[in-house]
Short mmCIF file of C-alpha atoms in Angstrom, two decimals:
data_model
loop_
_atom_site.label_atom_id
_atom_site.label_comp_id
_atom_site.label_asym_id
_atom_site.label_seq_id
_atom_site.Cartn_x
_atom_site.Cartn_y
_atom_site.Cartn_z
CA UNK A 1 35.94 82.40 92.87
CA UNK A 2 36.59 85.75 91.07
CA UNK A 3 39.20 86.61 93.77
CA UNK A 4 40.71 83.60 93.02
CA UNK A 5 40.83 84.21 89.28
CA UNK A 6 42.20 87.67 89.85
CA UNK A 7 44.90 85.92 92.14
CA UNK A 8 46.00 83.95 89.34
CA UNK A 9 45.97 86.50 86.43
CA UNK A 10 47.82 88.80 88.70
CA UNK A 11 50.34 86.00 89.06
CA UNK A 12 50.39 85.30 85.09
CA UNK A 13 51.15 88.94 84.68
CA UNK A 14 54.21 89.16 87.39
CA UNK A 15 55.90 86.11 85.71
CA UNK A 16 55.61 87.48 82.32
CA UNK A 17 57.09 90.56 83.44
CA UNK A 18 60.24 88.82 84.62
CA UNK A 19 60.42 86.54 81.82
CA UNK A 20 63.01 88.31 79.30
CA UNK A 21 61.83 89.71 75.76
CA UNK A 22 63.24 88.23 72.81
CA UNK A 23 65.36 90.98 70.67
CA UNK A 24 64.21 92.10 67.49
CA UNK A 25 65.21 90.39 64.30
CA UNK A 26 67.53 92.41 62.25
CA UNK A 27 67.41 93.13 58.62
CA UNK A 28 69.78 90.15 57.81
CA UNK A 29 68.22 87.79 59.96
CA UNK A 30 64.64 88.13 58.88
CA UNK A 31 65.92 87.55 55.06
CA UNK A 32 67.85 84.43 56.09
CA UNK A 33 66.23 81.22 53.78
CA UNK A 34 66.01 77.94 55.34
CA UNK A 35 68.42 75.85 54.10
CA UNK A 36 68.34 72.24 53.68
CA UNK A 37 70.84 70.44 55.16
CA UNK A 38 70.40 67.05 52.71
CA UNK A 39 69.55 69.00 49.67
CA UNK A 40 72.91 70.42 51.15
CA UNK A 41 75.03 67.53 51.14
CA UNK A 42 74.08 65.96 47.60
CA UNK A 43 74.55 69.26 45.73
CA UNK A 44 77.98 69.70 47.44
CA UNK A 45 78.94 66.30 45.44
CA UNK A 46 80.77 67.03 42.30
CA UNK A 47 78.93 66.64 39.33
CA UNK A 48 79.62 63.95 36.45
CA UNK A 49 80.15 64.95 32.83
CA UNK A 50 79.50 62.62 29.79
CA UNK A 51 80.32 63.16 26.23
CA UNK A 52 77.36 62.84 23.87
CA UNK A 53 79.48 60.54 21.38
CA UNK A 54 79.79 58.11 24.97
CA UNK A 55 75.74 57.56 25.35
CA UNK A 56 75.30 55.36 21.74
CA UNK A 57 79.02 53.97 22.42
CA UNK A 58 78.28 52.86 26.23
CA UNK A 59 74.73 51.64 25.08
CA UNK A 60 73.88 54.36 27.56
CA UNK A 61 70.09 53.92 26.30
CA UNK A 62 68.47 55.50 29.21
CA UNK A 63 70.18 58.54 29.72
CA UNK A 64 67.82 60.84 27.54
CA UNK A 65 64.59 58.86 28.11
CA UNK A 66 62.27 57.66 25.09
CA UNK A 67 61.76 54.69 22.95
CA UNK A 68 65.02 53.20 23.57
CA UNK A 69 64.87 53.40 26.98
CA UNK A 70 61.61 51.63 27.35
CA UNK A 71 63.04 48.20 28.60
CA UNK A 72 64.51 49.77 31.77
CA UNK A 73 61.82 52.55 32.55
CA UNK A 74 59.59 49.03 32.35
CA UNK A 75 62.91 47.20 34.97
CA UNK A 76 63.12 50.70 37.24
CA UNK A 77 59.13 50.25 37.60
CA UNK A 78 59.08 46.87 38.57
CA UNK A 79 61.90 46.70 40.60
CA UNK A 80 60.16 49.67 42.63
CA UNK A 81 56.63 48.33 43.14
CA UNK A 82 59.06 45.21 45.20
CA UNK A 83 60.94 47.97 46.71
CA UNK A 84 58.10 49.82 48.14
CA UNK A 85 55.78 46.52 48.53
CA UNK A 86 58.61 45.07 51.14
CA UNK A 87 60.24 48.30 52.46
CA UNK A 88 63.68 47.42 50.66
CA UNK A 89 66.87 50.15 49.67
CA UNK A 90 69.54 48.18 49.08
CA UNK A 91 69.67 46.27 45.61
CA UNK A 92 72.50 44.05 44.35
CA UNK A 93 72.61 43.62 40.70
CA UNK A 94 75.09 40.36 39.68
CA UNK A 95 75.83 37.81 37.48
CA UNK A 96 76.77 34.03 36.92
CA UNK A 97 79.93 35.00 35.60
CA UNK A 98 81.39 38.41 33.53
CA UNK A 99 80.24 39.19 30.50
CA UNK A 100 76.25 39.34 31.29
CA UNK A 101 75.76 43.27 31.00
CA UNK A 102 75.68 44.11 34.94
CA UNK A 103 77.33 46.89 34.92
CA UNK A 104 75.51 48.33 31.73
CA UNK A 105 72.17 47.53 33.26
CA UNK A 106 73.14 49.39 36.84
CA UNK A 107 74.27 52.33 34.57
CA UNK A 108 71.09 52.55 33.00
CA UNK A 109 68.80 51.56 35.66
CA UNK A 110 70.58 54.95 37.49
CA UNK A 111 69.54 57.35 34.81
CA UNK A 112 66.19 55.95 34.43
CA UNK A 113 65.40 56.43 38.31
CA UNK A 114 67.46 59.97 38.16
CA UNK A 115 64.31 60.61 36.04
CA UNK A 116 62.27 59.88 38.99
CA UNK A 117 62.58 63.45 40.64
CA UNK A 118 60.88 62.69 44.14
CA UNK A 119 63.37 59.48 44.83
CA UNK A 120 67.25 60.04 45.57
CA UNK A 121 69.53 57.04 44.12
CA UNK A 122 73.11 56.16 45.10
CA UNK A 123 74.93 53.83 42.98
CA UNK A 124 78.25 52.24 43.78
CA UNK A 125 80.52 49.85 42.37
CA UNK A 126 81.52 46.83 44.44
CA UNK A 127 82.86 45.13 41.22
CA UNK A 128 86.20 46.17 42.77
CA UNK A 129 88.37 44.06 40.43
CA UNK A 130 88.20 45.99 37.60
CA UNK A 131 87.09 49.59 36.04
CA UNK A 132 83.68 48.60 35.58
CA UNK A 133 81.30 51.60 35.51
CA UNK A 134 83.87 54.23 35.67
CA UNK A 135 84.85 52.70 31.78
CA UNK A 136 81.59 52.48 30.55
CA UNK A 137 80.91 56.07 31.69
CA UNK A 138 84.59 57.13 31.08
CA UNK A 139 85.10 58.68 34.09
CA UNK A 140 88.94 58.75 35.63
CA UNK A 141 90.14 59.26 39.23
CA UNK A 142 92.87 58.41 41.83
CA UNK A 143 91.03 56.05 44.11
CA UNK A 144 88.21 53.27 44.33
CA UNK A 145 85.41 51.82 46.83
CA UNK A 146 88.32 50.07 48.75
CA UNK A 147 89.86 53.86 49.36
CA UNK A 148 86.29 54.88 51.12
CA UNK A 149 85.91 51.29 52.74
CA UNK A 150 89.38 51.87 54.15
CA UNK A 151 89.55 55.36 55.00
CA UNK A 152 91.69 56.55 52.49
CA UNK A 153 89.14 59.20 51.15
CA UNK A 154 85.70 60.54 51.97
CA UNK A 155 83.47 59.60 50.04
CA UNK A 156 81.85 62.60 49.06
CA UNK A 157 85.31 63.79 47.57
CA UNK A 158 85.16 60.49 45.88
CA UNK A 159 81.85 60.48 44.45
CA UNK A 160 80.46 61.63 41.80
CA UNK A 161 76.34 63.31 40.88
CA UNK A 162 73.79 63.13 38.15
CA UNK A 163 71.33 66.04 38.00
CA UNK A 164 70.25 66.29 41.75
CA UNK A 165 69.21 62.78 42.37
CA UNK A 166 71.60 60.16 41.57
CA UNK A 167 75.49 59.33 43.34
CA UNK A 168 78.04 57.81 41.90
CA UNK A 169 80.43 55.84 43.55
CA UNK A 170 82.97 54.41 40.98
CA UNK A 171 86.20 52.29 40.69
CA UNK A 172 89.33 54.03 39.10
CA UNK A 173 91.80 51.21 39.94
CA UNK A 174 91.37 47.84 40.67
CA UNK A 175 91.26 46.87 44.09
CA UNK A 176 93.77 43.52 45.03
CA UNK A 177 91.58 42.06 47.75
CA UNK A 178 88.37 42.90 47.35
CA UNK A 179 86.78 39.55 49.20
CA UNK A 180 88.36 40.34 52.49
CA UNK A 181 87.58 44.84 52.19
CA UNK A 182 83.63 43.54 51.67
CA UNK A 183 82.99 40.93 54.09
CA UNK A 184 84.90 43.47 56.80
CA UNK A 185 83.53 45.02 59.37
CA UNK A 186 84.88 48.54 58.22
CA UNK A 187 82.34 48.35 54.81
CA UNK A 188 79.26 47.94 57.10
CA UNK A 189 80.00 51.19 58.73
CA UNK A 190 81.02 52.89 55.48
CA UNK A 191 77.53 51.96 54.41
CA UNK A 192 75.95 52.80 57.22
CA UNK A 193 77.23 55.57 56.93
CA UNK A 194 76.67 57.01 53.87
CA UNK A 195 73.14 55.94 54.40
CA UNK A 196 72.54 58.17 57.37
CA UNK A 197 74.54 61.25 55.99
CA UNK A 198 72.78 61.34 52.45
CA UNK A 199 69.48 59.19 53.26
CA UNK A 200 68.92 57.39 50.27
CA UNK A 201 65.50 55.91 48.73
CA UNK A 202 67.60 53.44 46.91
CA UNK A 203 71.20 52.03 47.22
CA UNK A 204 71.99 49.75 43.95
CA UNK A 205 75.58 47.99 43.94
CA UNK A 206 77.05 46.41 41.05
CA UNK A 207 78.54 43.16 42.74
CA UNK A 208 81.04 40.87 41.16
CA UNK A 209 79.76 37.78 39.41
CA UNK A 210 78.62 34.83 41.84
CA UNK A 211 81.03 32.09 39.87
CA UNK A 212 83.90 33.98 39.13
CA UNK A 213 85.36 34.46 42.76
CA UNK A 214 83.65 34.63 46.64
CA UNK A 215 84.11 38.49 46.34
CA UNK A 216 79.93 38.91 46.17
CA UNK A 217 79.21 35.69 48.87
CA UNK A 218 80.79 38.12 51.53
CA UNK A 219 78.79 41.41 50.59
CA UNK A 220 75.52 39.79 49.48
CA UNK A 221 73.95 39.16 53.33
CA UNK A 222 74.42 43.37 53.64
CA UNK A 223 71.56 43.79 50.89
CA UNK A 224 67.60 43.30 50.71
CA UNK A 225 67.60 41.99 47.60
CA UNK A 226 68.87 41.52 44.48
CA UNK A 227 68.81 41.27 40.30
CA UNK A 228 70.39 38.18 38.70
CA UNK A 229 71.82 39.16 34.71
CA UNK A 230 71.93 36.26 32.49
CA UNK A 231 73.07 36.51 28.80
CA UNK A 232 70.85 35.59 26.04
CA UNK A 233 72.21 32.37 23.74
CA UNK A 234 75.27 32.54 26.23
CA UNK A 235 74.16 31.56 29.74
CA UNK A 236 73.64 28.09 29.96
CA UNK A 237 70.24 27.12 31.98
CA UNK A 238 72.35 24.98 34.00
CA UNK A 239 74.51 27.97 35.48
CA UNK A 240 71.30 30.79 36.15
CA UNK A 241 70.08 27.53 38.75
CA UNK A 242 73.00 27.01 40.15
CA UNK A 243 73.74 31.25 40.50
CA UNK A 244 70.45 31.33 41.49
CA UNK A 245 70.36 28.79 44.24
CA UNK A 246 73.33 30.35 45.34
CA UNK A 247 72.17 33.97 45.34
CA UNK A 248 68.70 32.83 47.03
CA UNK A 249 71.46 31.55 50.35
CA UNK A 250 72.38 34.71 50.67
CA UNK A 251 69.36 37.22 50.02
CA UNK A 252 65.96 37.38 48.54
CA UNK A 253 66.01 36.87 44.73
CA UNK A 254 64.29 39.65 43.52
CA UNK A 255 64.15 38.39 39.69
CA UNK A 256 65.90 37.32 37.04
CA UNK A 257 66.64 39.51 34.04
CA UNK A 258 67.59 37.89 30.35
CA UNK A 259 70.02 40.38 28.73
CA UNK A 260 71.82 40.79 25.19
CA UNK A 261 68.50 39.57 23.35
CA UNK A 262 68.39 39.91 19.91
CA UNK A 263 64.98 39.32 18.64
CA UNK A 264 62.37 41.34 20.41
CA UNK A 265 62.82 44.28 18.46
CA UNK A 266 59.71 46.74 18.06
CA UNK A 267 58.65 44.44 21.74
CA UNK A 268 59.38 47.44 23.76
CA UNK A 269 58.39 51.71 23.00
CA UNK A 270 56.75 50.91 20.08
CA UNK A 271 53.89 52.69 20.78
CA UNK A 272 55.95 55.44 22.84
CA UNK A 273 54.03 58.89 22.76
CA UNK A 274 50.71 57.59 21.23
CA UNK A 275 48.85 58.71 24.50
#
């Protein structure tokens, strides 16, 4: 038995011997940090600037945090407990018709998760018809979704960051025919796509208004979920069932969300700070 042992150490010790040494690390290569290639590729995104006079103006009311943005802090927290409950990232946010607040709400709901530091947000506008959140965060450009969709531009040229969590992808010019660019088989792979290069916790699109055209009926199937806006004293009861009915056809109806009221003042952050 101890022969045998010997045998095989003596074996060990020849193969070692002919098994090359690594080379010393020089100076530069021991003081090399580890980089991280997704940290990487968000910080490399331009960053967005918006005036101060802008955040009253755009009712921009979670941008800062506090009182005023109680109401979506309370929206971000719910709409995350359904998120993580059913393993979900990609929310639609849309309407009955224009008009509702959509776009204001996705605006808001961005800067209120931005404020969640461990999750990594990527917002983009699929209201391709008009300006949308590019003019209620008065931001200006050459191109729009449809650009990325078709190739036209990269989208990380194209979009734009808040602090180190939250994208931006915005409309600068309205888009002709937006029904056919989002039910083609080209805006699959430009989400796909973006998903696997910047790896997202959520995706939240602003998506055109379910009456106004079939622009949204396309895109809706590619989502998990989504938010229907109604306006307070100005959607009828008779078009959030119908938008609804529609919107549950096409995805899971995460909730419903009454906008634009006017009399729950002191409801919401009126306690704010007191623990």
């Amino acid at each position: 038995m101890e022969r045998l042992q010997q045998a095989i150490q003596k074996a060990r010790e020849a193969r070692d011997s002919r098994q090359p040494q690594p080379l010393p690390l020089t100076d530069e290569q021991r003081h090399v940090p580890e980089t991280n290639a997704d940290e990487d590729i968000w910080l490399s995104v331009p960053e967005i600037k918006i005036e101060s006079r802008l955040i009253s103006r755009s009712r921009l009311m979670s941008y800062r945090g506090g009182p005023s943005a109680t109401p979506y802090d309370m929206l971000r927290t719910k709409m995350l407990q359904q998120i993580q409950s059913n393993g979900w990232r990609r929310v639609a946010i849309t309407s009955p018709y224009s008009g509702c607040g959509k776009s204001t709400t996705a605006a808001n709901l961005a800067f209120s998760l931005g404020r969640q530091e461990d999750l990594r947000t990527i917002v983009i506008d699929f209201d391709m018809r008009r300006r949308g959140l590019a003019e209620i965060l008065q931001q200006s450009g050459k191109y729009s979704m449809a650009d990325v969709i078709q190739g036209n531009v990269p989208f990380h040229e194209h979009a734009l960051r808040h602090g180190e969590n939250v994208i931006f992808g915005l409309n600068y010019t309205p888009t002709r025919n937006p029904a056919e660019i989002l039910q083609s088989k080209r805006m699959i792979e430009t989400l796909e796509q973006i998903e696997a290069e910047y790896k997202p916790d959520i995706m939240l699109f602003d998506t055109p208004p379910l009456m106004a055209s079939d622009d949204s009926h396309g895109f809706l199937r590619n989502v998990n979920c989504a938010l229907l806006l109604a306006a307070a004293e100005e959607t009828s009861i008779d078009h959030i069932d119908v938008a609804e009915q529609q919107l549950a056809e096409l995805t899971k109806v995460m909730g419903i969300v009454l906008n634009k009221c006017r009399y729950i003042s002191g409801a919401f952050g009126h306690e704010y700070g007191s623990y």
